[in-house]
Tab-separated table of C-alpha atoms in Angstrom:
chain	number	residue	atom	x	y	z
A	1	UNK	CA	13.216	28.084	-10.683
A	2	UNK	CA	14.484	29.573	-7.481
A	3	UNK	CA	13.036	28.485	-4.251
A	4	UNK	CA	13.925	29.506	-0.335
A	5	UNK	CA	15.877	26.749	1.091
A	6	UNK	CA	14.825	25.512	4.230
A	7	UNK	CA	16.822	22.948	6.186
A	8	UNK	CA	13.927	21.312	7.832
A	9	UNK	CA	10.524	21.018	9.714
A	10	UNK	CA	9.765	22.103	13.000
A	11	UNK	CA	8.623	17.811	13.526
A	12	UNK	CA	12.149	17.084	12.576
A	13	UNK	CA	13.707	18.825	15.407
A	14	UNK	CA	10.805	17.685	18.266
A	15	UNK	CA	11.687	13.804	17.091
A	16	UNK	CA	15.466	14.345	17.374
A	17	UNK	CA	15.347	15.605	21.116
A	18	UNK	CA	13.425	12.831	23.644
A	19	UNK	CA	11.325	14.963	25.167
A	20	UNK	CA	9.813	15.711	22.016
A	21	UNK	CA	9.620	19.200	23.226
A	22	UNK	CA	11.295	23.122	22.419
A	23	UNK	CA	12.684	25.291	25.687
A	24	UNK	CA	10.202	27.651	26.614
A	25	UNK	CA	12.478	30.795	25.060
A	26	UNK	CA	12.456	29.396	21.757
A	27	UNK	CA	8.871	27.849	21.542
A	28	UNK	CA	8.447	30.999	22.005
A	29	UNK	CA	10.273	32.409	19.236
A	30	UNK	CA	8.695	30.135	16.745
A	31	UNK	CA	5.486	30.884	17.867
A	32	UNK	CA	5.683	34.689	17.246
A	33	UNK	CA	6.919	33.662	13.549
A	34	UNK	CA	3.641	31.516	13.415
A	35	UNK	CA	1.208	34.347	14.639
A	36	UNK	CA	3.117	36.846	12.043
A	37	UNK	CA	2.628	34.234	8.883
A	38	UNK	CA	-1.581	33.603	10.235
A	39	UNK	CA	-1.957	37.159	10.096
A	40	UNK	CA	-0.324	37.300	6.860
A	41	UNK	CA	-2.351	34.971	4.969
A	42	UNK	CA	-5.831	35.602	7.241
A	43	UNK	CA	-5.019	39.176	5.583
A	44	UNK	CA	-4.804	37.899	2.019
A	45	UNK	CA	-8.112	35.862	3.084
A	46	UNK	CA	-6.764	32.260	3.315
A	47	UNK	CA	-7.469	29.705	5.539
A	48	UNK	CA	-4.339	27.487	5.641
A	49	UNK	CA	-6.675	24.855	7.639
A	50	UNK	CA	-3.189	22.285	8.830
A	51	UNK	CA	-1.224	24.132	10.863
A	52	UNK	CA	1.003	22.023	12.606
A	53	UNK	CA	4.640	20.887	12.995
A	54	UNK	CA	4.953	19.209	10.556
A	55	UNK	CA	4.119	21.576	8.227
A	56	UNK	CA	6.223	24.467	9.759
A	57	UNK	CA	9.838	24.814	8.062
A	58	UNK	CA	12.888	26.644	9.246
A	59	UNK	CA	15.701	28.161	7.694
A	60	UNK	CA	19.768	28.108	8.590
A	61	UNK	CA	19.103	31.276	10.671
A	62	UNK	CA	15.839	30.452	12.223
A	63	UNK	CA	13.139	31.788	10.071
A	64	UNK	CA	9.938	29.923	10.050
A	65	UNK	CA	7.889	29.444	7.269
A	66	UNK	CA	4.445	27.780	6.973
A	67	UNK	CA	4.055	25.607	4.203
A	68	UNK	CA	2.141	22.839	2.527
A	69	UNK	CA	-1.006	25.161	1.853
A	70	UNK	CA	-2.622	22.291	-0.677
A	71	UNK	CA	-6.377	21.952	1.638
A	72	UNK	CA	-6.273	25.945	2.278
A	73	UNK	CA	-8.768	27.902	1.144
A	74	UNK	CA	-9.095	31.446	-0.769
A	75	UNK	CA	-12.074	32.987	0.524
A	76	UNK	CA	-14.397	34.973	-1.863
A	77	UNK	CA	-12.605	38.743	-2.112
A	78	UNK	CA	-16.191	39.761	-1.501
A	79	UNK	CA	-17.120	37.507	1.201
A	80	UNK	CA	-19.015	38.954	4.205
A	81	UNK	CA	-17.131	36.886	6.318
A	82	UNK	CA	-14.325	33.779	6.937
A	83	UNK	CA	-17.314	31.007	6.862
A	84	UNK	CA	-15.632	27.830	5.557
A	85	UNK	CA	-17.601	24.366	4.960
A	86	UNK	CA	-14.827	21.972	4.317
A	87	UNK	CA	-11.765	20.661	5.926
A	88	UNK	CA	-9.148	18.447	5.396
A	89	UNK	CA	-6.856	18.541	8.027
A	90	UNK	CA	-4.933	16.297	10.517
A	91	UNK	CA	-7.079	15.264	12.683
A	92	UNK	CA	-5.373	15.477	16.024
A	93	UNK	CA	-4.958	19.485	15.046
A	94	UNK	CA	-9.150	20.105	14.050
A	95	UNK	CA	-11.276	22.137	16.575
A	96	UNK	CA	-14.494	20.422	18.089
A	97	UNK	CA	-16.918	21.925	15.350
A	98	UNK	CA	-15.251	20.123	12.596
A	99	UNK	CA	-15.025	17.354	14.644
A	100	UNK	CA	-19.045	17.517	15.803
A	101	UNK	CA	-19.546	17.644	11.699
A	102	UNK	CA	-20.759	21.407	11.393
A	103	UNK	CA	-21.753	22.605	8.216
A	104	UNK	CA	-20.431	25.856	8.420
A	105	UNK	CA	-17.229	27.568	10.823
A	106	UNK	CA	-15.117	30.217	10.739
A	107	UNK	CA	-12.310	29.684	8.812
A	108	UNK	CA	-9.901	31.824	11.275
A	109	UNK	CA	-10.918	30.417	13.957
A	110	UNK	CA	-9.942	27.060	12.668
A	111	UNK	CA	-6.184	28.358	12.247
A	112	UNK	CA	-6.165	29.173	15.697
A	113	UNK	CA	-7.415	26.330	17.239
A	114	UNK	CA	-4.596	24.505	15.257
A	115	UNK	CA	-2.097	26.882	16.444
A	116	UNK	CA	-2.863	27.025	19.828
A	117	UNK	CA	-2.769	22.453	19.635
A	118	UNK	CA	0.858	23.793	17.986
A	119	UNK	CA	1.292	25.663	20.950
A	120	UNK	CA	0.418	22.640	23.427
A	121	UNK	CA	2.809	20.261	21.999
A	122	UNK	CA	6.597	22.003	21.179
A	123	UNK	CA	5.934	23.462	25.009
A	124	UNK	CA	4.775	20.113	26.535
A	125	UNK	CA	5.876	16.978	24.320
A	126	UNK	CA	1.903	16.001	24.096
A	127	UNK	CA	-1.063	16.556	22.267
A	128	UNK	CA	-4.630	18.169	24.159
A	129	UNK	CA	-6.402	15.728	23.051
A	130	UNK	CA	-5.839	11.466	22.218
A	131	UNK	CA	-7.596	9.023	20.818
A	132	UNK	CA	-6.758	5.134	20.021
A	133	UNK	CA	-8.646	5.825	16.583
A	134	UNK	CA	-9.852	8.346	15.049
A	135	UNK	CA	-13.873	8.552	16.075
A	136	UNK	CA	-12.333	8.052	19.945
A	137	UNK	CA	-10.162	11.138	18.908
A	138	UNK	CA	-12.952	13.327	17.675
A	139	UNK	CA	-15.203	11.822	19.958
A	140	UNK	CA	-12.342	13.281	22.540
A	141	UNK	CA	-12.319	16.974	21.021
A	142	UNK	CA	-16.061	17.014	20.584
A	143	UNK	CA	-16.000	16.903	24.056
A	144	UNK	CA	-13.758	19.797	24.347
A	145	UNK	CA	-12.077	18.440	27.626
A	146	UNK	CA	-8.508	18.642	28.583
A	147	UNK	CA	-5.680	19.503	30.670
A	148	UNK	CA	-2.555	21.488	31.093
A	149	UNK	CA	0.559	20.587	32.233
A	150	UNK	CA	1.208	22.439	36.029
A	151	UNK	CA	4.747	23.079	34.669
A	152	UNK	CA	3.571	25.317	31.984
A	153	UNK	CA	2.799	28.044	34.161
A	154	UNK	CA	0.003	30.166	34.725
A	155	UNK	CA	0.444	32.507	31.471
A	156	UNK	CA	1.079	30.007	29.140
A	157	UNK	CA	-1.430	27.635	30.573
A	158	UNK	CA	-4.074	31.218	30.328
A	159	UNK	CA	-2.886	31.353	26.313
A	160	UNK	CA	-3.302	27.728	25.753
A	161	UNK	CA	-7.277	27.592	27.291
A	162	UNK	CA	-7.976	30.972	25.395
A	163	UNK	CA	-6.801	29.338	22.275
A	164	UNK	CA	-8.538	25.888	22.748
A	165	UNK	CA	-11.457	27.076	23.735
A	166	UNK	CA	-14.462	25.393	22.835
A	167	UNK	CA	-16.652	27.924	21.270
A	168	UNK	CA	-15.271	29.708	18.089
A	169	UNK	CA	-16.930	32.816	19.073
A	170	UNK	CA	-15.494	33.130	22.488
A	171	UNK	CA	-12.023	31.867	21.223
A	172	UNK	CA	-8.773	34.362	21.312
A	173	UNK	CA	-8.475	36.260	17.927
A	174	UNK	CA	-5.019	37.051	16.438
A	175	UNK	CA	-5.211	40.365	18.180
A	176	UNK	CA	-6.095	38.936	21.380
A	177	UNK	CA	-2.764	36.815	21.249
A	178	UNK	CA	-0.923	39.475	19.947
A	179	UNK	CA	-1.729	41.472	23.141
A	180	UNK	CA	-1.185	38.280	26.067
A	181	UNK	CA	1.136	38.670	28.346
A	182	UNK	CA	2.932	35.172	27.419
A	183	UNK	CA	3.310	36.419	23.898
A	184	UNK	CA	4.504	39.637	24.895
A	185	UNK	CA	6.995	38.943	27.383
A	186	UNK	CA	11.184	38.273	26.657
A	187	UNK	CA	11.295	34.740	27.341
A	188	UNK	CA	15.144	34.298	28.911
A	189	UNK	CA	17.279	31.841	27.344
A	190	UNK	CA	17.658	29.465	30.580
A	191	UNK	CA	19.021	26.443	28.769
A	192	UNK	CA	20.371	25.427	25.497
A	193	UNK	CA	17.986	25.512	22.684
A	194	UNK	CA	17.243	22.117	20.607
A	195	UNK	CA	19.715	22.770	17.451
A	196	UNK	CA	18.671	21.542	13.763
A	197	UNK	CA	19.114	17.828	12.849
A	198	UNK	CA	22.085	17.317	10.525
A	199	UNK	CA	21.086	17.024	7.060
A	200	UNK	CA	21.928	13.077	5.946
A	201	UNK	CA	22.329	14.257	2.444
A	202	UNK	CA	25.869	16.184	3.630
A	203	UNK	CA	27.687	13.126	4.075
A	204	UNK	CA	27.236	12.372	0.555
A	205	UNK	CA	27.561	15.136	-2.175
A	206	UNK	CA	27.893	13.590	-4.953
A	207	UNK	CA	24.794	11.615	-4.243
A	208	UNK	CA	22.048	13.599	-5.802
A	209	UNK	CA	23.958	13.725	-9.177
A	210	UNK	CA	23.425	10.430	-9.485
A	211	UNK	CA	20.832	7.782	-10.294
A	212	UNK	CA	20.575	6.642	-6.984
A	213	UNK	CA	17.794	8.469	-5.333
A	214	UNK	CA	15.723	7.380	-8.422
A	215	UNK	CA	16.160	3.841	-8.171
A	216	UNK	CA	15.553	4.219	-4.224
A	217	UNK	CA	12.027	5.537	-5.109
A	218	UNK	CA	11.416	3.177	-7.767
A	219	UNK	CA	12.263	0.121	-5.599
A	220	UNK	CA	11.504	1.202	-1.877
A	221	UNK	CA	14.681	1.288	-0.836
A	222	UNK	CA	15.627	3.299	2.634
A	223	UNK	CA	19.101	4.290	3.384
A	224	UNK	CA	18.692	2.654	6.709
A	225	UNK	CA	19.129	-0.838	5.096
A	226	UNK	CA	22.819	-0.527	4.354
A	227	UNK	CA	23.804	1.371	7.684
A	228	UNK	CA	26.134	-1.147	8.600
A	229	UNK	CA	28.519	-0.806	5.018
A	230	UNK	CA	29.088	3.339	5.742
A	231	UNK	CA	32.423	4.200	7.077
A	232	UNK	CA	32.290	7.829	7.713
A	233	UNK	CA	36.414	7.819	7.913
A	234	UNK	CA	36.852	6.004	4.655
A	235	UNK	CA	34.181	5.582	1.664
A	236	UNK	CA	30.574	5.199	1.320
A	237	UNK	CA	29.510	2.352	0.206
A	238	UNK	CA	25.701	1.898	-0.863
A	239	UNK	CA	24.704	-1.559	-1.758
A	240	UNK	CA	20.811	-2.270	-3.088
A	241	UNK	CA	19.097	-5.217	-4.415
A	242	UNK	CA	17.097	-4.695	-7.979
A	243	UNK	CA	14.611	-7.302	-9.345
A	244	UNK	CA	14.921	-7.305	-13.435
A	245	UNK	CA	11.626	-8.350	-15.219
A	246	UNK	CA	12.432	-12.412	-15.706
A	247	UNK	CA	15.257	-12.737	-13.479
A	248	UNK	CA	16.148	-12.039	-9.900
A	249	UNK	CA	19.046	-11.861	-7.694
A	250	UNK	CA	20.990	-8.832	-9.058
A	251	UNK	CA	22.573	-6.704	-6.488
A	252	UNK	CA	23.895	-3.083	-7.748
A	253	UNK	CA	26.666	-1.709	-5.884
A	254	UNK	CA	28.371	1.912	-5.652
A	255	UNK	CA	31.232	2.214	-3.415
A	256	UNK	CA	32.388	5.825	-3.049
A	257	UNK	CA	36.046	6.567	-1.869
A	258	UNK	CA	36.583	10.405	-0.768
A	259	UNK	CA	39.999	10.117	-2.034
A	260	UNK	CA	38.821	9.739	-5.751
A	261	UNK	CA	34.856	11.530	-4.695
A	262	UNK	CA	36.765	14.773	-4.964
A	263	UNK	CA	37.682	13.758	-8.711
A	264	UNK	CA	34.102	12.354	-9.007
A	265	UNK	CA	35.073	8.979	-10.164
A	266	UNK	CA	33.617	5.707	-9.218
A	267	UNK	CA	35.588	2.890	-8.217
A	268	UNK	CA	34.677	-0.652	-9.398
A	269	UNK	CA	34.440	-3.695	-7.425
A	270	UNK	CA	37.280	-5.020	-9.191
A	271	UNK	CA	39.231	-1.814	-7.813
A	272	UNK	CA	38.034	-2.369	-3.807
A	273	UNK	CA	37.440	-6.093	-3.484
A	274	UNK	CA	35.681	-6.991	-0.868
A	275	UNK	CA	34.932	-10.113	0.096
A	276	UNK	CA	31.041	-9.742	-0.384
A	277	UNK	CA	31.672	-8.974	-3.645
A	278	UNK	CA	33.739	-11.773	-4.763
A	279	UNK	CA	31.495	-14.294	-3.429
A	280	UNK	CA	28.344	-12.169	-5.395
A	281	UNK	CA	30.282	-12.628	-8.377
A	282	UNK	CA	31.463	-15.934	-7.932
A	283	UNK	CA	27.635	-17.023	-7.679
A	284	UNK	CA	26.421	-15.238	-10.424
A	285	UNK	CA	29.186	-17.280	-12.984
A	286	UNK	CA	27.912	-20.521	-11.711
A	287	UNK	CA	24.273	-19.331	-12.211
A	288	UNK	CA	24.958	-18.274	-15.352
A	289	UNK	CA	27.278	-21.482	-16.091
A	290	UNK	CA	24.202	-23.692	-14.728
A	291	UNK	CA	21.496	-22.293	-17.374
A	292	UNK	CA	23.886	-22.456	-20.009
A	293	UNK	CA	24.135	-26.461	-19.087
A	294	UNK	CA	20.453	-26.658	-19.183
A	295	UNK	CA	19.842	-24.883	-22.351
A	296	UNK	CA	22.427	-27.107	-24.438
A	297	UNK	CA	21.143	-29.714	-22.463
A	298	UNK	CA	17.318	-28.644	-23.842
A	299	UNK	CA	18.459	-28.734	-27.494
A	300	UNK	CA	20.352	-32.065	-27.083
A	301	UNK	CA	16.381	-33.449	-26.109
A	302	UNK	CA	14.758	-31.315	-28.912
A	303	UNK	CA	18.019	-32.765	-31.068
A	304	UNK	CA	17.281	-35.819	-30.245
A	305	UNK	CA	13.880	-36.016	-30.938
A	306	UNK	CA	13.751	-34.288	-34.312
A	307	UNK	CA	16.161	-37.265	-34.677
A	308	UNK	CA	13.721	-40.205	-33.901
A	309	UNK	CA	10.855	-38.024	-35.685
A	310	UNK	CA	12.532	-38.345	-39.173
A	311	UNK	CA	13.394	-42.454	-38.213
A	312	UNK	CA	10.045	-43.054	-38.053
A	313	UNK	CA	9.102	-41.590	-41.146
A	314	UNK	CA	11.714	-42.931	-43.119
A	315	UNK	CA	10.464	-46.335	-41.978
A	316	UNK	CA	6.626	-45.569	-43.000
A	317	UNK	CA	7.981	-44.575	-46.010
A	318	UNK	CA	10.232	-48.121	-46.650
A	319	UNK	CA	7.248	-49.846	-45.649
A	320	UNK	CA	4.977	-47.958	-47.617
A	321	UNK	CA	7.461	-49.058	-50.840
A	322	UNK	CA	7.553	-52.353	-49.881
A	323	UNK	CA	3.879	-52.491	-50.046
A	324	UNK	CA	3.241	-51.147	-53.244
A	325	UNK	CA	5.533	-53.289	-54.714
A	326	UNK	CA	3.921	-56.519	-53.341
A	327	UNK	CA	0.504	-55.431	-54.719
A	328	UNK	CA	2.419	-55.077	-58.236
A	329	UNK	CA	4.197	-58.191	-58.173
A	330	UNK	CA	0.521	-60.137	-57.562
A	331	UNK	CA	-0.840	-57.834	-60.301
A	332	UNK	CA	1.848	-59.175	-62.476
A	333	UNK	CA	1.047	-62.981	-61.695
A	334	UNK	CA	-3.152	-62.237	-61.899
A	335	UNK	CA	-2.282	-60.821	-65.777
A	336	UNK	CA	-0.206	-64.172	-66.658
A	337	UNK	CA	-3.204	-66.476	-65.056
A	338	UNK	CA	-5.942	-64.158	-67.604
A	339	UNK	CA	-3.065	-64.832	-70.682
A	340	UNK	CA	-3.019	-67.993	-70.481
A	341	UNK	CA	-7.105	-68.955	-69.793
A	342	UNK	CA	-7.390	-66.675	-73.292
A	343	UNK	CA	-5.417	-68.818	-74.790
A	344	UNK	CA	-6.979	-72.008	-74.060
A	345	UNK	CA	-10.116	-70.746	-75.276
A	346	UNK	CA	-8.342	-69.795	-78.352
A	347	UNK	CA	-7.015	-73.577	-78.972
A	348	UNK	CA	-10.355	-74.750	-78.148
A	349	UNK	CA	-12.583	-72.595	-80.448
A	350	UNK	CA	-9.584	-73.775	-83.630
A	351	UNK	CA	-10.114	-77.146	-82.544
A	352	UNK	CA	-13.970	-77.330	-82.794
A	353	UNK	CA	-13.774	-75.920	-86.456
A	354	UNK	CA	-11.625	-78.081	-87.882
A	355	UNK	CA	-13.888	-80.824	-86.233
């Protein structure tokens, strides 16, 4: 399969620049792409439902692209109308009837709220509406009250309150954007524009053909952890601790040299010893020598004992002997003692007949 590649979200770039915000000219830009993809899919009848940053990719040239349409929702091809009655979205991005609990809204209407909240925060670096949970946050855009930055301007700030505003009936309509002045106008480029993160996966090529990223999302692991052990002028080196079913204390590690990464072979740690390394080893032999003192030492005890069992029974056995053949040596005597009363009794009965 074949996909568009996209080099990353619209939230990426805000959170790499700290004002968390786009220059006018190319908010701008974006925003155009945004209304162009809404009218798009409000023509195929779907209600995306989550448009935000976050959820806004761009391409090496610029493109936008919405994505992530898993809570939209394909209207009925022979719906009267754009009537939703769920939502799913984030809530800092929901318009005050979703967030009064309605039963029923417009579906469209919805979008644009979202977009115009979209709007409000790559111009300004903030959101309309705050909340330190969220029931204070809803409770916030229930209310429907907020302000705009002076700085914005007078035609952005006029597209921003005709996009939030608080009754879906009276709010702008994709054709009402399309026609604003703000929207309409070439936006000069007065300063530079915030340029696309580099990707962290470029610094390692070699990196996704490996087992690697599958271990880090078995295990948890961040790249962050072993910041300290990249050298971007000599290898990469990534280090990660594993915990084996019955054992513990196992540390994998991959060191990289770009000398040999263009070959695509691994180096060992015997090949780059580093200190770290030795000393890992070094305490993994006398682990390892340690149990194997314990186990012989275990079946010198079991041994042992096996030894004392077989003592004692060769003992009970001896005694056991030794009492039988008492009881037959008194047997022996008791016979004799009956022999010789029978014959007394014999030389007393001849005597009284020859009397």
């Amino acid at each position: 399969m074949v996909m568009e590649y996209c080099v990353c979200g619209m939230q990426e770039m805000l959170d790499s620049v700290p004002a968390k915000q786009f220059p006018v000219f190319q908010a701008h830009r974006y925003f155009c792409q945004l209304i162009d993809g809404l009218e798009y899919l409000h023509c195929q009848g779907i209600v995306h439902k989550d448009i935000k940053p976050g959820n806004l990719l761009l391409t090496t040239d610029g493109t936008l692209k919405i994505s992530d349409l898993g809570v939209a929702e394909a209207l009925h091809p022979f719906a009267e109308d754009d009537t939703c009655r769920t939502s799913q979205g984030s809530p800092a991005f929901q318009p005050p009837e979703i967030a009064n609990g309605l039963d029923t809204f417009s579906g469209f209407k919805v979008d644009i709220w979202s977009a115009g909240v979209t709007l409000y925060n790559i111009t300004t670096g903030l959101y309309p509406f705050e909340g330190d949970n969220i029931y204070k946050l809803f409770e916030n855009i229930g209310k429907g009250d907020y302000t705009v930055p002076e700085d914005c301007g007078p035609l952005l700030s006029d597209l921003l309150r005709g996009m939030l505003t608080y009754d879906p009936a009276k709010r702008f309509s994709l054709q009402q954007i399309r026609q604003h002045s703000w929207f309409r106008k070439k936006h000069p480029q007065a300063e530079a524009c915030v340029p696309i993160p580099p990707s962290p996966e470029t610094r390692d090529r070699w990196r996704s053909m490996t087992v690697v990223p599958y271990l880090e999302d078995l295990h948890g692991y961040t790249e962050e952890e072993d910041e300290e052990l990249f050298d971007l002028e000599d290898e990469i080196i990534f280090t990660q601790d594993f915990t084996v079913p019955g054992d513990e204390g196992y540390q994998i590690l991959g060191i990289w040299s770009r000398g040999k990464a263009e070959q695509g072979e691994q180096l060992s740690a015997e090949e780059y010893p580093l200190p770290e390394v030795k000393e890992q080893e070094a305490a993994l032999e006398a682990d390892t020598e340690q149990r194997r003192e314990l186990l012989n030492l275990q079946g010198a005890q079991s041994a042992g004992g096996r030894l004392q069992e077989a003592d004692a029974d060769q003992r009970r056995e001896l005694l056991n002997l030794q009492g039988a053949q008492s009881a037959g040596g008194r047997l022996q005597e008791a016979d004799v003692d009956q022999r010789r009363e029978l014959l007394n009794l014999q030389g007393a009965q001849s005597a009284g007949g020859r009397c």
